[in-house]
CSV table of C-alpha atoms in Angstrom, one decimal:
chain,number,residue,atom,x,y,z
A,751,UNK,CA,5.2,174.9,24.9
A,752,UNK,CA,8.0,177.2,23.7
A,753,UNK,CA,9.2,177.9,27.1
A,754,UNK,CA,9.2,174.8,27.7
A,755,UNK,CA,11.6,173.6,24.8
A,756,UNK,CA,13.8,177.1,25.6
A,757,UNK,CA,14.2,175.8,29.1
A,758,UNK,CA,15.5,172.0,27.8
A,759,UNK,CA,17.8,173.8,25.9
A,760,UNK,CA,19.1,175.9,28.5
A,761,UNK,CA,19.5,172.7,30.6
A,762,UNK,CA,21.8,171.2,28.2
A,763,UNK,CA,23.9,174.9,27.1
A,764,UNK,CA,22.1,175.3,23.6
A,765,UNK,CA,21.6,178.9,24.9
A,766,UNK,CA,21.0,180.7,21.4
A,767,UNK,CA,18.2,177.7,20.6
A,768,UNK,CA,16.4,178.6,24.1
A,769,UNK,CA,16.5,182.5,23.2
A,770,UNK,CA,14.8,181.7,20.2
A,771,UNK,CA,11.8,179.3,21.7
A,772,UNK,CA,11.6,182.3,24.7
A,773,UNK,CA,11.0,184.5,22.1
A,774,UNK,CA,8.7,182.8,20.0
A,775,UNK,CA,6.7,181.8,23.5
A,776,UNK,CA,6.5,185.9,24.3
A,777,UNK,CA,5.3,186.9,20.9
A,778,UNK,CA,2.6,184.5,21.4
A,779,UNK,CA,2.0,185.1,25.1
A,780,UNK,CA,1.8,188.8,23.9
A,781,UNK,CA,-0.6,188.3,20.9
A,782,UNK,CA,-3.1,186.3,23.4
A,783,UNK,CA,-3.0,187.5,26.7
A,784,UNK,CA,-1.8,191.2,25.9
A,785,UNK,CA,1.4,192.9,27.4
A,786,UNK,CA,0.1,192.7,31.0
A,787,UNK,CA,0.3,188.5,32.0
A,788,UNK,CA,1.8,185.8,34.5
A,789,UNK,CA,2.5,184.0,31.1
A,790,UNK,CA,4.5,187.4,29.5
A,791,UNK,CA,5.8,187.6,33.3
A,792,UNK,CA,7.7,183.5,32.9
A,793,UNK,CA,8.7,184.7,29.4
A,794,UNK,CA,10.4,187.8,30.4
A,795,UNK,CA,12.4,186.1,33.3
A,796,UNK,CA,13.4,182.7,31.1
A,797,UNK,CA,14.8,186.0,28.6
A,798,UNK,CA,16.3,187.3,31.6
A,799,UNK,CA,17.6,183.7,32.4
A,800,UNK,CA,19.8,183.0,29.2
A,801,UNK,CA,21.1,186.9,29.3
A,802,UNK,CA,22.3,185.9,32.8
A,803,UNK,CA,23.7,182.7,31.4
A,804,UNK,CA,25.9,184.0,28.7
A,805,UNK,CA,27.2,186.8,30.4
A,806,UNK,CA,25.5,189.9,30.2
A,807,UNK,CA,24.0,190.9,33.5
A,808,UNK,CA,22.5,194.6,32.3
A,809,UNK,CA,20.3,193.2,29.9
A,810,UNK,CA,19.2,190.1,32.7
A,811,UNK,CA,18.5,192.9,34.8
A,812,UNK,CA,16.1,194.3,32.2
A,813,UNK,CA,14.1,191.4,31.7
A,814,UNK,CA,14.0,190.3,35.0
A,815,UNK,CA,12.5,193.9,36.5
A,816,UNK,CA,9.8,193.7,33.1
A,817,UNK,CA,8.8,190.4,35.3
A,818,UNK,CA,8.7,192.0,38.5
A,819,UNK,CA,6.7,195.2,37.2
A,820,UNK,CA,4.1,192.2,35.9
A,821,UNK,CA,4.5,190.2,39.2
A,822,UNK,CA,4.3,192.9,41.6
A,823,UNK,CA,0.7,193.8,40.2
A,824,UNK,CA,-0.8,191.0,39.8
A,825,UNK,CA,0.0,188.9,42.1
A,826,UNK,CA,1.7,191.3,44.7
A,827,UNK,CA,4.8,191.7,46.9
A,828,UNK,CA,3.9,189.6,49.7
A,829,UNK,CA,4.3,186.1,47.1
A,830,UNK,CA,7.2,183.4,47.7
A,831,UNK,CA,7.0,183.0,43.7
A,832,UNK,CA,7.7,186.8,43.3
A,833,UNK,CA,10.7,186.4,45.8
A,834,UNK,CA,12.0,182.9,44.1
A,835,UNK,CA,11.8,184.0,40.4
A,836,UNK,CA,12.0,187.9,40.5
A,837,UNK,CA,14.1,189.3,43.6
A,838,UNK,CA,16.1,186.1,44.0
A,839,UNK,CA,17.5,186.9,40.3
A,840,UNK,CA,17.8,190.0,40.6
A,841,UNK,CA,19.7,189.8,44.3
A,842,UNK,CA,21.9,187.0,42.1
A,843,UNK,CA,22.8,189.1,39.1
A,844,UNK,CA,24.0,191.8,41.6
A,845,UNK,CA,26.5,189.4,42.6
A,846,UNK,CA,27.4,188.3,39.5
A,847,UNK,CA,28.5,192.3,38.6
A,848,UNK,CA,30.5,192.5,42.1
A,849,UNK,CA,27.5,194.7,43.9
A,850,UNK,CA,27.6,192.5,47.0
A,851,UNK,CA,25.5,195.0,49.1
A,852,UNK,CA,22.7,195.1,46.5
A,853,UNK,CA,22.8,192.0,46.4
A,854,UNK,CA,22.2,191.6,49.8
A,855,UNK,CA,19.5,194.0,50.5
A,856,UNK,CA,17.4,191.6,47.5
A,857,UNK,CA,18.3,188.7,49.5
A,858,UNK,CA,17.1,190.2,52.5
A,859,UNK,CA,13.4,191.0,51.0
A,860,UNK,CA,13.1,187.8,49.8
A,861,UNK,CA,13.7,185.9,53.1
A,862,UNK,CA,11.3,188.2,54.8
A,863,UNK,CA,8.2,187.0,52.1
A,864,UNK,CA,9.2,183.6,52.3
A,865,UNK,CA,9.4,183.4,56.3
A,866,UNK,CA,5.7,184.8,56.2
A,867,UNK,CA,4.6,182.9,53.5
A,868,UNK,CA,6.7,179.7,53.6
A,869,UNK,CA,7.9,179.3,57.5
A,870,UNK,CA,11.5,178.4,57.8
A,871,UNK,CA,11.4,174.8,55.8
A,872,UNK,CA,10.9,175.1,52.3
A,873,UNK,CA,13.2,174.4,49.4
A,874,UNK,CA,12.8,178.1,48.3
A,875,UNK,CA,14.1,179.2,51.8
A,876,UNK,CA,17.2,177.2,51.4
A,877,UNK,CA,18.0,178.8,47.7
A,878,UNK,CA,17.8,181.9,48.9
A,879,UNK,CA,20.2,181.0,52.5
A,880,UNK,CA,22.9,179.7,49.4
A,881,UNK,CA,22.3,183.1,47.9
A,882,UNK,CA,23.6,185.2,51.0
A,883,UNK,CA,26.1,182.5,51.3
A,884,UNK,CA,27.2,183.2,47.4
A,885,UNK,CA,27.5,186.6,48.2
A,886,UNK,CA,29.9,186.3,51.7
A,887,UNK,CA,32.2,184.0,50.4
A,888,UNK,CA,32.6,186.9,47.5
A,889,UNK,CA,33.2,189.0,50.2
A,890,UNK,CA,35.8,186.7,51.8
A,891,UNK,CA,33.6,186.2,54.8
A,892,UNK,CA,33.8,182.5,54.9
A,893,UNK,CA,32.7,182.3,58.4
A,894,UNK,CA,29.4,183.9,58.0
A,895,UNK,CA,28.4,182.1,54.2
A,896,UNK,CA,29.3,178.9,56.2
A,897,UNK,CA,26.5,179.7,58.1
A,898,UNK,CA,23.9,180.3,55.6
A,899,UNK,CA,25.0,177.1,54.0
A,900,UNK,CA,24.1,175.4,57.4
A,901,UNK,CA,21.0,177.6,57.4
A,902,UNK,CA,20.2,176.1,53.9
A,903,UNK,CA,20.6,172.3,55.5
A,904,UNK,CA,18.8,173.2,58.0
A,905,UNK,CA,15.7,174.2,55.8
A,906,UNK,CA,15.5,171.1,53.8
A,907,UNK,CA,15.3,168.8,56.8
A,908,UNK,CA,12.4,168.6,59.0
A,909,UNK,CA,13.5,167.2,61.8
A,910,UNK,CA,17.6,169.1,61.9
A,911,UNK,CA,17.9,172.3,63.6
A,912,UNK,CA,21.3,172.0,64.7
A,913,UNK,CA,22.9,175.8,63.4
A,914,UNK,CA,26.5,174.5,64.5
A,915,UNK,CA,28.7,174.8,61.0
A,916,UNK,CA,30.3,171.6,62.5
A,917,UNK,CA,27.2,169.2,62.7
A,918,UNK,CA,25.6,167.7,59.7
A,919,UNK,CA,22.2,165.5,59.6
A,920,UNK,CA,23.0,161.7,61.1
A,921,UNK,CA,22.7,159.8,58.1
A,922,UNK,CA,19.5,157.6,59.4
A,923,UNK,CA,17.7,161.3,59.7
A,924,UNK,CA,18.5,161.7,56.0
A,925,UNK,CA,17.0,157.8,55.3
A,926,UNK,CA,13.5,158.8,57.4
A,927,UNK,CA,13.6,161.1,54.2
A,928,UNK,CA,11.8,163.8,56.7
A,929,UNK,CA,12.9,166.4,54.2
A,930,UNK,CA,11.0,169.1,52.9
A,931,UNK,CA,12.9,168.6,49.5
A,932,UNK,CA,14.3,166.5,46.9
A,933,UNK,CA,17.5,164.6,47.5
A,934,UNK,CA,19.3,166.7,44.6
A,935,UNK,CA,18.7,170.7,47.2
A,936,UNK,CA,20.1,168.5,49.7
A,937,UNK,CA,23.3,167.4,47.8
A,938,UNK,CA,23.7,170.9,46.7
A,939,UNK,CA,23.2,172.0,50.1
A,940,UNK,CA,26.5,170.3,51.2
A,941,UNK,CA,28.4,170.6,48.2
A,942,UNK,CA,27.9,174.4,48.9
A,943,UNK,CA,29.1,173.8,52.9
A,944,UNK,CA,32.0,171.7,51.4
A,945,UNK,CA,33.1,173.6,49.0
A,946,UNK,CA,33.1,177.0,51.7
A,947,UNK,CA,35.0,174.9,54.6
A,948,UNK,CA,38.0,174.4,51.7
A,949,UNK,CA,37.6,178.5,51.1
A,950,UNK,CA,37.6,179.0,54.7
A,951,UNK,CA,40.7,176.8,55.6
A,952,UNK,CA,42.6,177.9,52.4
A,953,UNK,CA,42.1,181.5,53.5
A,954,UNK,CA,42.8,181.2,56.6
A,955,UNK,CA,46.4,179.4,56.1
A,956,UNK,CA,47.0,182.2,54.0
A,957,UNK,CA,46.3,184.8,56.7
């Protein structure tokens, strides 16, 4: 499909070749299902997806709230794809334009769908626990974005439930593949925890 293609491109920065494919998919999604569709809905967000891309958050914003009007009423609030695709992005664009407490409050909504929907292992759990973490290592709270990034870990591995910033999974735990992911959320996962124990060290010699 034309999303489809739009979302290759994305993948590989051809950003002005996926805006046209996500704009030839909504015309047609509009012309067959009408303005009012889960298939307008994906169309709207992958729109809202390259705006966020190349740097202009307002019009993400725009895009993304068209595909939480459509989400919201037909397939309601209470939805772990609502709070992936629509409140996630929305909570993340806030951070990108420096609105950390915004940002925040979306992060916050969406946790509380997916712990009723999802439980506390899911891959979507742990996106959105690297979300809050995002948004406290903007705010120069390292501590606390450390652990949502052990939150995140946590998440992805069935059998790990240590919430110590200092512990990782034993490395025979990550073999038993007991994960409730793919190895690549994992990787990220501790890239993220990585990358915020330099920030938090950094900042702290600086102090």
């Amino acid at each position: 499909s034309y999303n489809n293609i739009g979302v290759v491109y994305m993948a590989i920065d051809e950003y002005d070749k996926a805006y046209e494919y996500f704009n030839k998919a909504l015309s047609i999604s509009k012309e067959k299902f009408g303005e009012h569709h889960r298939e307008v809905s994906i169309c709207y967000t992958n729109i809202g997806n390259y705006f966020a891309k190349t740097g202009n958050p307002d019009k993400a914003l725009e895009f993304y709230n068209k595909a939480l009007t459509i989400d919201l009423d037909i397939i309601g609030e209470e939805h772990a794809e609502v709070a992936r695709f629509d409140i996630n992005l929305i909570g993340g664009v806030y951070s990108d334009k420096g609105d950390q407490l915004k940002a925040l409050e979306y992060y916050r909504k969406s946790l509380k769908i997916m712990h009723v929907t999802l439980g506390d292992k899911h891959p979507y759990v742990a996106e959105t626990y690297q979300g809050f973490g995002l948004v406290y290592e903007r705010l120069k709270d390292y501590n606390t974005a450390l652990r949502y990034y052990q939150k995140s870990i946590v998440s992805l591995l069935a059998e790990f439930n240590n919430s110590s910033i200092y512990t990782n999974p034993k490395p025979d735990l990550l073999e038993k593949r007991k994960a409730t992911s793919s190895k690549p959320h994992l990787l990220e996962a501790f890239i993220n925890k990585a990358e915020g124990f330099e920030k938090y060290y950094y900042y702290k010699k600086k102090k």
